[in-house]
Amino acid sequence: MNDKEMLKAELKKRTAEVEAVVEAFLPEETGHQKTIFEAMNYSVRAGGKRLRPMLMEETYRLFGGNGEEIRSFMAAMEMIHTSSLIHDDLPCMDNDTLRRGLPTTWVKFGYDMAVLAGDALLIYAIETASKAFEKTTRPDLVGRAIGILAQKTGIYGMIGGQVVDVELTGKPIPQEKLDFIYRLKTGALLEASMMIGAVLAGADEEEIALTEQIASAVGLAFQIQDDILDVTSTAEQLGKPVLSDEKNNKTTYVTLVGIEQAHKDVQEISERAVQLLEKLPGKNPFLAGLIEMLVTREK
Ligand code: GRG
């Protein structure tokens, strides 16, 4: 096996391990409110790359973490990510009917239940993260990690980014605002994932700040790559070249700078991330490989 194949095989194994962790924290589907449990679990179980909990765990390991408390945060992070996807797919947002190859939550359970499933997963994520207090000798670190989780999800993080994105849909977006949207909407949860790994493993302030910078670069490169893939897959579907996200009438990085420049920027930003990663005290070759693979992914 060459390096790329080995990394892929390792990724498959680790994805299955992360899925088992997330699964362990999902609610049981019984009781009068059973429908909400079903809608939550359906959405979380629908698949996905499980990238955020994986980055969290790998960062935790890089800083020497070896406890159990990371598990509830990994599950919480995937729940928050899923809650955002459920709301993002709603008719009042992107109005998407398919996600991860399956009917979206609102199509399957109705608009009302999808709103509630997103809300439920968001708050159940905090309940889940709080379970880490039972597994730690450092409640101060768990408390700080919960703070990061909330801050990077909320108005100064993902939700803040989504607000600007929604407001500017269909309008021209200057580069500076697009950067803001990407850094918050996509970047903030990746930052939280890696920072929480570092915090729980006992990293110092300088290391936590460096980790945030690495994750921010990964987030930006990841979102630009997403835009590139949107353009190339739409072009494939339509059988003609396209330059923008024609489906959603959205300004993207590719519309602003063109596809060639977008490719170059992804390369440059991801190289910066890998260089910064090398400055951290520990080594985790899988984490470096994972970052590389994410930003060069082809679907
Ligand atoms: C209810 C918490 C909550 C939020 C509502 C809708 C909204 C606010 C925010 C939307 C945020 C959003 C959808 C950002 C896009 C981030 C992104 C690149 C998603 C795709 O991530 P992948 O590729 O997906 O990791 P998989 O399917 O692999 O998990």
mmCIF file of C-alpha atoms and ligand atoms in Angstrom:
data_model
loop_
_atom_site.group_PDB
_atom_site.id
_atom_site.type_symbol
_atom_site.label_atom_id
_atom_site.label_comp_id
_atom_site.label_asym_id
_atom_site.label_seq_id
_atom_site.Cartn_x
_atom_site.Cartn_y
_atom_site.Cartn_z
ATOM 1 C CA MET A 1 0.000 0.000 0.000
ATOM 2 C CA ASN A 2 1.258 3.499 -0.768
ATOM 3 C CA ASP A 3 1.000 6.396 1.734
ATOM 4 C CA LYS A 4 -2.317 7.657 0.381
ATOM 5 C CA GLU A 5 -3.920 4.209 0.536
ATOM 6 C CA MET A 6 -2.630 3.685 4.070
ATOM 7 C CA LEU A 7 -4.072 7.013 5.153
ATOM 8 C CA LYS A 8 -7.409 6.119 3.562
ATOM 9 C CA ALA A 9 -7.512 2.765 5.355
ATOM 10 C CA GLU A 10 -6.636 4.451 8.658
ATOM 11 C CA LEU A 11 -9.307 7.078 8.028
ATOM 12 C CA LYS A 12 -11.929 4.390 7.498
ATOM 13 C CA LYS A 13 -10.991 2.704 10.765
ATOM 14 C CA ARG A 14 -11.000 5.963 12.725
ATOM 15 C CA THR A 15 -14.312 7.076 11.209
ATOM 16 C CA ALA A 16 -15.887 3.851 12.486
ATOM 17 C CA GLU A 17 -14.377 4.488 15.939
ATOM 18 C CA VAL A 18 -15.747 8.038 16.038
ATOM 19 C CA GLU A 19 -19.176 6.779 14.948
ATOM 20 C CA ALA A 20 -19.195 4.327 17.859
ATOM 21 C CA VAL A 21 -18.399 7.162 20.281
ATOM 22 C CA VAL A 22 -21.177 9.379 18.889
ATOM 23 C CA GLU A 23 -23.656 6.491 18.863
ATOM 24 C CA ALA A 24 -22.986 5.793 22.552
ATOM 25 C CA PHE A 25 -24.412 9.206 23.500
ATOM 26 C CA LEU A 26 -27.549 9.224 21.327
ATOM 27 C CA PRO A 27 -30.893 9.169 23.173
ATOM 28 C CA GLU A 28 -33.026 6.058 23.437
ATOM 29 C CA GLU A 29 -36.090 6.163 21.210
ATOM 30 C CA THR A 30 -38.818 5.688 23.818
ATOM 31 C CA GLY A 31 -41.338 7.863 25.626
ATOM 32 C CA HIS A 32 -44.137 10.197 24.556
ATOM 33 C CA GLN A 33 -41.622 12.456 22.796
ATOM 34 C CA LYS A 34 -40.207 9.496 20.804
ATOM 35 C CA THR A 35 -40.532 11.386 17.493
ATOM 36 C CA ILE A 36 -37.904 13.904 18.499
ATOM 37 C CA PHE A 37 -35.443 11.141 19.419
ATOM 38 C CA GLU A 38 -36.061 9.475 16.067
ATOM 39 C CA ALA A 39 -35.531 12.720 14.161
ATOM 40 C CA MET A 40 -32.326 13.500 16.086
ATOM 41 C CA ASN A 41 -30.885 10.033 15.632
ATOM 42 C CA TYR A 42 -31.894 9.827 11.972
ATOM 43 C CA SER A 43 -29.971 12.987 11.222
ATOM 44 C CA VAL A 44 -26.860 12.059 13.197
ATOM 45 C CA ARG A 45 -26.816 8.507 11.806
ATOM 46 C CA ALA A 46 -27.191 9.713 8.209
ATOM 47 C CA GLY A 47 -23.406 9.619 7.849
ATOM 48 C CA GLY A 48 -20.864 12.272 6.988
ATOM 49 C CA LYS A 49 -17.126 12.484 7.346
ATOM 50 C CA ARG A 50 -17.135 12.913 11.160
ATOM 51 C CA LEU A 51 -14.325 15.325 10.599
ATOM 52 C CA ARG A 52 -14.852 17.583 13.592
ATOM 53 C CA PRO A 53 -14.790 14.902 16.335
ATOM 54 C CA MET A 54 -11.882 13.257 14.538
ATOM 55 C CA LEU A 55 -9.864 16.487 14.517
ATOM 56 C CA MET A 56 -10.768 16.965 18.181
ATOM 57 C CA GLU A 57 -9.565 13.527 19.213
ATOM 58 C CA GLU A 58 -6.366 13.734 17.152
ATOM 59 C CA THR A 59 -5.490 17.145 18.623
ATOM 60 C CA TYR A 60 -6.152 15.742 22.109
ATOM 61 C CA ARG A 61 -3.776 12.839 21.396
ATOM 62 C CA LEU A 62 -1.160 15.175 19.937
ATOM 63 C CA PHE A 63 -1.038 17.020 23.260
ATOM 64 C CA GLY A 64 -0.797 13.735 25.159
ATOM 65 C CA GLY A 65 -4.428 13.429 26.237
ATOM 66 C CA ASN A 66 -5.491 9.895 27.148
ATOM 67 C CA GLY A 67 -8.665 10.239 29.229
ATOM 68 C CA GLU A 68 -12.340 9.456 28.717
ATOM 69 C CA GLU A 69 -13.706 12.988 29.007
ATOM 70 C CA ILE A 70 -12.954 13.733 25.343
ATOM 71 C CA ARG A 71 -15.639 11.256 24.245
ATOM 72 C CA SER A 72 -18.642 13.312 25.320
ATOM 73 C CA PHE A 73 -17.183 16.394 23.625
ATOM 74 C CA MET A 74 -16.646 14.460 20.396
ATOM 75 C CA ALA A 75 -20.299 13.393 20.416
ATOM 76 C CA ALA A 76 -21.438 16.913 21.365
ATOM 77 C CA MET A 77 -19.520 18.433 18.473
ATOM 78 C CA GLU A 78 -21.094 16.090 15.912
ATOM 79 C CA MET A 79 -24.541 16.851 17.382
ATOM 80 C CA ILE A 80 -24.004 20.597 17.009
ATOM 81 C CA HIS A 81 -22.711 20.179 13.460
ATOM 82 C CA THR A 82 -25.740 18.013 12.605
ATOM 83 C CA SER A 83 -28.156 20.512 14.180
ATOM 84 C CA SER A 84 -26.729 23.211 11.921
ATOM 85 C CA LEU A 85 -27.151 21.018 8.839
ATOM 86 C CA ILE A 86 -30.793 20.272 9.754
ATOM 87 C CA HIS A 87 -31.569 23.985 10.015
ATOM 88 C CA ASP A 88 -29.487 24.853 6.968
ATOM 89 C CA ASP A 89 -31.565 22.454 4.833
ATOM 90 C CA LEU A 90 -34.933 23.936 5.910
ATOM 91 C CA PRO A 91 -37.194 25.528 3.269
ATOM 92 C CA CYS A 92 -36.567 28.949 4.858
ATOM 93 C CA MET A 93 -32.801 28.526 4.431
ATOM 94 C CA ASP A 94 -31.294 26.463 1.598
ATOM 95 C CA ASN A 95 -34.456 24.429 0.933
ATOM 96 C CA ASP A 96 -32.521 21.212 0.309
ATOM 97 C CA THR A 97 -34.272 17.865 -0.006
ATOM 98 C CA LEU A 98 -31.231 15.582 0.052
ATOM 99 C CA ARG A 99 -28.349 15.439 2.491
ATOM 100 C CA ARG A 100 -25.690 12.768 2.608
ATOM 101 C CA GLY A 101 -27.696 10.867 -0.023
ATOM 102 C CA LEU A 102 -30.844 10.682 2.148
ATOM 103 C CA PRO A 103 -34.017 12.796 2.439
ATOM 104 C CA THR A 104 -33.290 15.811 4.651
ATOM 105 C CA THR A 105 -34.769 15.866 8.153
ATOM 106 C CA TRP A 106 -37.615 18.242 7.221
ATOM 107 C CA VAL A 107 -38.590 16.068 4.242
ATOM 108 C CA LYS A 108 -38.634 12.949 6.416
ATOM 109 C CA PHE A 109 -40.181 14.359 9.625
ATOM 110 C CA GLY A 110 -41.881 17.604 8.550
ATOM 111 C CA TYR A 111 -40.824 21.222 8.875
ATOM 112 C CA ASP A 112 -42.003 21.526 12.498
ATOM 113 C CA MET A 113 -40.138 18.447 13.739
ATOM 114 C CA ALA A 114 -36.995 19.439 11.846
ATOM 115 C CA VAL A 115 -36.890 22.811 13.602
ATOM 116 C CA LEU A 116 -37.323 21.005 16.907
ATOM 117 C CA ALA A 117 -34.724 18.329 16.045
ATOM 118 C CA GLY A 118 -32.153 21.048 15.320
ATOM 119 C CA ASP A 119 -32.995 22.817 18.592
ATOM 120 C CA ALA A 120 -32.982 19.528 20.493
ATOM 121 C CA LEU A 121 -29.588 18.424 19.175
ATOM 122 C CA LEU A 122 -28.092 21.797 19.952
ATOM 123 C CA ILE A 123 -29.072 21.728 23.614
ATOM 124 C CA TYR A 124 -28.604 17.975 23.998
ATOM 125 C CA ALA A 125 -25.026 18.563 22.843
ATOM 126 C CA ILE A 126 -24.440 20.730 25.915
ATOM 127 C CA GLU A 127 -26.066 18.109 28.150
ATOM 128 C CA THR A 128 -23.757 15.532 26.539
ATOM 129 C CA ALA A 129 -20.590 17.634 26.875
ATOM 130 C CA SER A 130 -21.424 18.161 30.571
ATOM 131 C CA LYS A 131 -21.138 14.423 31.134
ATOM 132 C CA ALA A 132 -17.366 14.966 30.889
ATOM 133 C CA PHE A 133 -17.467 16.301 34.480
ATOM 134 C CA GLU A 134 -18.062 12.698 35.637
ATOM 135 C CA LYS A 135 -14.911 11.507 33.834
ATOM 136 C CA THR A 136 -12.324 14.115 34.742
ATOM 137 C CA THR A 137 -9.991 15.186 37.516
ATOM 138 C CA ARG A 138 -9.848 18.664 35.889
ATOM 139 C CA PRO A 139 -13.359 20.159 36.010
ATOM 140 C CA ASP A 140 -11.797 23.574 35.263
ATOM 141 C CA LEU A 141 -10.704 22.327 31.824
ATOM 142 C CA VAL A 142 -14.105 20.780 31.127
ATOM 143 C CA GLY A 143 -15.770 24.080 32.069
ATOM 144 C CA ARG A 144 -13.495 26.006 29.745
ATOM 145 C CA ALA A 145 -14.130 23.534 26.915
ATOM 146 C CA ILE A 146 -17.903 23.972 27.303
ATOM 147 C CA GLY A 147 -17.390 27.738 27.074
ATOM 148 C CA ILE A 148 -15.432 27.354 23.826
ATOM 149 C CA LEU A 149 -18.099 25.035 22.426
ATOM 150 C CA ALA A 150 -20.853 27.557 23.123
ATOM 151 C CA GLN A 151 -18.910 30.601 21.974
ATOM 152 C CA LYS A 152 -17.777 29.107 18.655
ATOM 153 C CA THR A 153 -21.289 27.828 17.925
ATOM 154 C CA GLY A 154 -23.100 31.032 18.777
ATOM 155 C CA ILE A 155 -23.342 34.647 17.721
ATOM 156 C CA TYR A 156 -19.573 35.161 17.630
ATOM 157 C CA GLY A 157 -19.124 31.890 15.741
ATOM 158 C CA MET A 158 -21.118 29.669 13.389
ATOM 159 C CA ILE A 159 -24.526 31.297 13.889
ATOM 160 C CA GLY A 160 -23.007 34.775 13.454
ATOM 161 C CA GLY A 161 -21.500 33.666 10.138
ATOM 162 C CA GLN A 162 -24.779 32.175 8.977
ATOM 163 C CA VAL A 163 -26.624 35.430 9.751
ATOM 164 C CA VAL A 164 -24.367 37.410 7.419
ATOM 165 C CA ASP A 165 -24.576 34.653 4.794
ATOM 166 C CA VAL A 166 -28.396 34.659 4.843
ATOM 167 C CA GLU A 167 -28.573 38.467 4.721
ATOM 168 C CA LEU A 168 -26.307 38.635 1.695
ATOM 169 C CA THR A 169 -27.788 35.759 -0.305
ATOM 170 C CA GLY A 170 -28.391 36.836 -3.891
ATOM 171 C CA LYS A 171 -26.367 40.021 -3.387
ATOM 172 C CA PRO A 172 -22.779 40.761 -4.361
ATOM 173 C CA ILE A 173 -20.475 40.002 -1.436
ATOM 174 C CA PRO A 174 -17.146 41.779 -1.048
ATOM 175 C CA GLN A 175 -14.142 39.548 -0.314
ATOM 176 C CA GLU A 176 -13.813 40.848 3.236
ATOM 177 C CA LYS A 177 -17.391 39.821 4.117
ATOM 178 C CA LEU A 178 -16.999 36.475 2.405
ATOM 179 C CA ASP A 179 -13.900 35.817 4.522
ATOM 180 C CA PHE A 180 -15.904 36.749 7.612
ATOM 181 C CA ILE A 181 -18.700 34.331 6.634
ATOM 182 C CA TYR A 182 -16.257 31.479 5.961
ATOM 183 C CA ARG A 183 -14.244 32.046 9.110
ATOM 184 C CA LEU A 184 -17.346 31.974 11.271
ATOM 185 C CA LYS A 185 -19.845 29.730 9.506
ATOM 186 C CA THR A 186 -17.414 26.933 8.688
ATOM 187 C CA GLY A 187 -14.221 27.819 10.535
ATOM 188 C CA ALA A 188 -15.581 28.352 14.033
ATOM 189 C CA LEU A 189 -16.654 24.740 14.667
ATOM 190 C CA LEU A 190 -13.336 23.442 13.318
ATOM 191 C CA GLU A 191 -11.549 25.869 15.638
ATOM 192 C CA ALA A 192 -13.650 24.720 18.577
ATOM 193 C CA SER A 193 -12.964 21.071 17.728
ATOM 194 C CA MET A 194 -9.204 21.417 17.751
ATOM 195 C CA MET A 195 -9.098 23.907 20.650
ATOM 196 C CA ILE A 196 -11.204 21.644 22.859
ATOM 197 C CA GLY A 197 -8.805 18.767 22.130
ATOM 198 C CA ALA A 198 -5.893 20.988 23.167
ATOM 199 C CA VAL A 199 -7.605 22.427 26.261
ATOM 200 C CA LEU A 200 -8.704 19.044 27.621
ATOM 201 C CA ALA A 201 -5.215 17.607 27.119
ATOM 202 C CA GLY A 202 -3.788 20.443 29.227
ATOM 203 C CA ALA A 203 -2.088 22.512 26.492
ATOM 204 C CA ASP A 204 -0.809 25.956 27.575
ATOM 205 C CA GLU A 205 -2.227 29.289 26.350
ATOM 206 C CA GLU A 206 0.311 29.720 23.563
ATOM 207 C CA GLU A 207 -0.362 26.216 22.261
ATOM 208 C CA ILE A 208 -4.127 26.766 22.392
ATOM 209 C CA ALA A 209 -3.776 30.013 20.402
ATOM 210 C CA LEU A 210 -1.603 28.270 17.807
ATOM 211 C CA THR A 211 -4.130 25.438 17.573
ATOM 212 C CA GLU A 212 -6.871 27.998 16.910
ATOM 213 C CA GLN A 213 -4.824 29.511 14.086
ATOM 214 C CA ILE A 214 -4.198 26.103 12.520
ATOM 215 C CA ALA A 215 -7.891 25.222 12.658
ATOM 216 C CA SER A 216 -8.860 28.591 11.245
ATOM 217 C CA ALA A 217 -6.610 28.024 8.218
ATOM 218 C CA VAL A 218 -7.974 24.490 7.813
ATOM 219 C CA GLY A 219 -11.532 25.862 7.941
ATOM 220 C CA LEU A 220 -10.882 28.465 5.293
ATOM 221 C CA ALA A 221 -9.124 26.043 2.942
ATOM 222 C CA PHE A 222 -11.880 23.465 3.553
ATOM 223 C CA GLN A 223 -14.657 25.921 2.641
ATOM 224 C CA ILE A 224 -12.865 27.189 -0.479
ATOM 225 C CA GLN A 225 -12.347 23.575 -1.551
ATOM 226 C CA ASP A 226 -16.085 23.036 -0.954
ATOM 227 C CA ASP A 227 -16.820 25.922 -3.334
ATOM 228 C CA ILE A 228 -14.470 24.464 -5.940
ATOM 229 C CA LEU A 229 -16.187 21.080 -5.625
ATOM 230 C CA ASP A 230 -19.631 22.715 -5.938
ATOM 231 C CA VAL A 231 -18.622 24.319 -9.218
ATOM 232 C CA THR A 232 -17.001 21.189 -10.610
ATOM 233 C CA SER A 233 -19.890 18.907 -9.595
ATOM 234 C CA THR A 234 -22.525 21.332 -10.953
ATOM 235 C CA ALA A 235 -20.537 21.503 -14.198
ATOM 236 C CA GLU A 236 -20.517 17.702 -14.341
ATOM 237 C CA GLN A 237 -24.303 17.540 -13.772
ATOM 238 C CA LEU A 238 -25.064 20.227 -16.338
ATOM 239 C CA GLY A 239 -22.497 18.980 -18.834
ATOM 240 C CA LYS A 240 -21.170 22.524 -19.324
ATOM 241 C CA PRO A 241 -18.611 24.700 -17.588
ATOM 242 C CA VAL A 242 -19.979 26.915 -14.802
ATOM 243 C CA LEU A 243 -18.260 29.639 -12.841
ATOM 244 C CA SER A 244 -20.548 30.167 -9.908
ATOM 245 C CA ASP A 245 -22.902 28.420 -7.549
ATOM 246 C CA GLU A 246 -25.763 28.666 -10.070
ATOM 247 C CA LYS A 247 -28.139 26.575 -7.976
ATOM 248 C CA ASN A 248 -28.198 28.911 -4.991
ATOM 249 C CA ASN A 249 -27.352 32.138 -6.764
ATOM 250 C CA LYS A 250 -24.600 32.720 -4.237
ATOM 251 C CA THR A 251 -21.349 34.587 -4.326
ATOM 252 C CA THR A 252 -18.602 32.119 -3.490
ATOM 253 C CA TYR A 253 -14.851 32.303 -3.333
ATOM 254 C CA VAL A 254 -14.731 30.895 -6.867
ATOM 255 C CA THR A 255 -17.031 33.618 -8.237
ATOM 256 C CA LEU A 256 -14.842 36.249 -6.650
ATOM 257 C CA VAL A 257 -11.348 35.101 -7.581
ATOM 258 C CA GLY A 258 -11.843 32.465 -10.305
ATOM 259 C CA ILE A 259 -11.180 28.751 -10.084
ATOM 260 C CA GLU A 260 -7.440 28.829 -10.736
ATOM 261 C CA GLN A 261 -6.755 31.381 -8.035
ATOM 262 C CA ALA A 262 -9.064 29.468 -5.677
ATOM 263 C CA HIS A 263 -6.970 26.302 -6.227
ATOM 264 C CA LYS A 264 -3.788 28.254 -5.528
ATOM 265 C CA ASP A 265 -5.211 29.811 -2.381
ATOM 266 C CA VAL A 266 -6.340 26.438 -1.007
ATOM 267 C CA GLN A 267 -2.837 25.142 -1.549
ATOM 268 C CA GLU A 268 -1.219 28.122 0.129
ATOM 269 C CA ILE A 269 -3.566 28.213 3.123
ATOM 270 C CA SER A 270 -3.252 24.481 3.741
ATOM 271 C CA GLU A 271 0.538 24.673 3.526
ATOM 272 C CA ARG A 272 0.396 27.401 6.150
ATOM 273 C CA ALA A 273 -1.723 25.136 8.356
ATOM 274 C CA VAL A 274 0.748 22.258 8.045
ATOM 275 C CA GLN A 275 3.711 24.569 8.791
ATOM 276 C CA LEU A 276 1.978 25.866 11.918
ATOM 277 C CA LEU A 277 1.187 22.294 12.929
ATOM 278 C CA GLU A 278 4.894 21.526 12.854
ATOM 279 C CA LYS A 279 5.464 24.225 15.481
ATOM 280 C CA LEU A 280 3.392 22.330 18.040
ATOM 281 C CA PRO A 281 5.408 20.309 20.547
ATOM 282 C CA GLY A 282 3.860 16.891 19.842
ATOM 283 C CA LYS A 283 3.696 14.984 16.567
ATOM 284 C CA ASN A 284 0.685 13.281 15.052
ATOM 285 C CA PRO A 285 1.336 12.158 11.465
ATOM 286 C CA PHE A 286 -2.283 11.047 11.053
ATOM 287 C CA LEU A 287 -3.518 14.553 11.913
ATOM 288 C CA ALA A 288 -1.128 16.114 9.390
ATOM 289 C CA GLY A 289 -2.262 13.603 6.734
ATOM 290 C CA LEU A 290 -5.913 14.209 7.578
ATOM 291 C CA ILE A 291 -5.573 17.986 7.149
ATOM 292 C CA GLU A 292 -3.777 17.510 3.851
ATOM 293 C CA MET A 293 -6.463 15.131 2.626
ATOM 294 C CA LEU A 294 -9.373 17.359 3.653
ATOM 295 C CA VAL A 295 -8.253 20.319 1.691
ATOM 296 C CA THR A 296 -7.262 18.342 -1.388
ATOM 297 C CA ARG A 297 -10.394 16.150 -1.330
ATOM 298 C CA GLU A 298 -12.193 15.544 -4.593
ATOM 299 C CA LYS A 299 -15.715 15.034 -3.217
HETATM 300 C C1 GRG B 1 -29.232 25.286 15.001
HETATM 301 C C2 GRG B 1 -26.857 25.308 15.687
HETATM 302 C C3 GRG B 1 -27.885 25.774 14.763
HETATM 303 C C4 GRG B 1 -27.508 26.598 13.769
HETATM 304 C C5 GRG B 1 -28.333 27.283 12.805
HETATM 305 C C6 GRG B 1 -28.099 26.976 9.796
HETATM 306 C C7 GRG B 1 -27.044 27.524 10.687
HETATM 307 C C8 GRG B 1 -27.433 28.169 11.943
HETATM 308 C C9 GRG B 1 -25.761 27.435 10.359
HETATM 309 C C10 GRG B 1 -25.285 26.782 9.126
HETATM 310 C C11 GRG B 1 -23.879 26.420 9.220
HETATM 311 C C12 GRG B 1 -23.436 25.583 8.050
HETATM 312 C C13 GRG B 1 -24.368 24.646 7.397
HETATM 313 C C14 GRG B 1 -22.176 25.694 7.636
HETATM 314 C C15 GRG B 1 -21.619 24.918 6.534
HETATM 315 C C16 GRG B 1 -20.462 24.132 7.061
HETATM 316 C C17 GRG B 1 -20.066 22.998 6.162
HETATM 317 C C18 GRG B 1 -18.891 23.153 5.265
HETATM 318 C C19 GRG B 1 -20.772 21.864 6.206
HETATM 319 C C20 GRG B 1 -20.391 20.617 5.524
HETATM 320 O O1 GRG B 1 -19.536 19.962 6.414
HETATM 321 P P1 GRG B 1 -18.954 18.517 6.098
HETATM 322 O O2 GRG B 1 -18.405 18.487 4.706
HETATM 323 O O3 GRG B 1 -20.283 17.638 6.150
HETATM 324 O O4 GRG B 1 -18.037 18.148 7.201
HETATM 325 P P2 GRG B 1 -20.453 16.103 6.533
HETATM 326 O O5 GRG B 1 -21.732 15.698 5.860
HETATM 327 O O6 GRG B 1 -19.264 15.327 6.025
HETATM 328 O O7 GRG B 1 -20.566 16.054 8.015
#
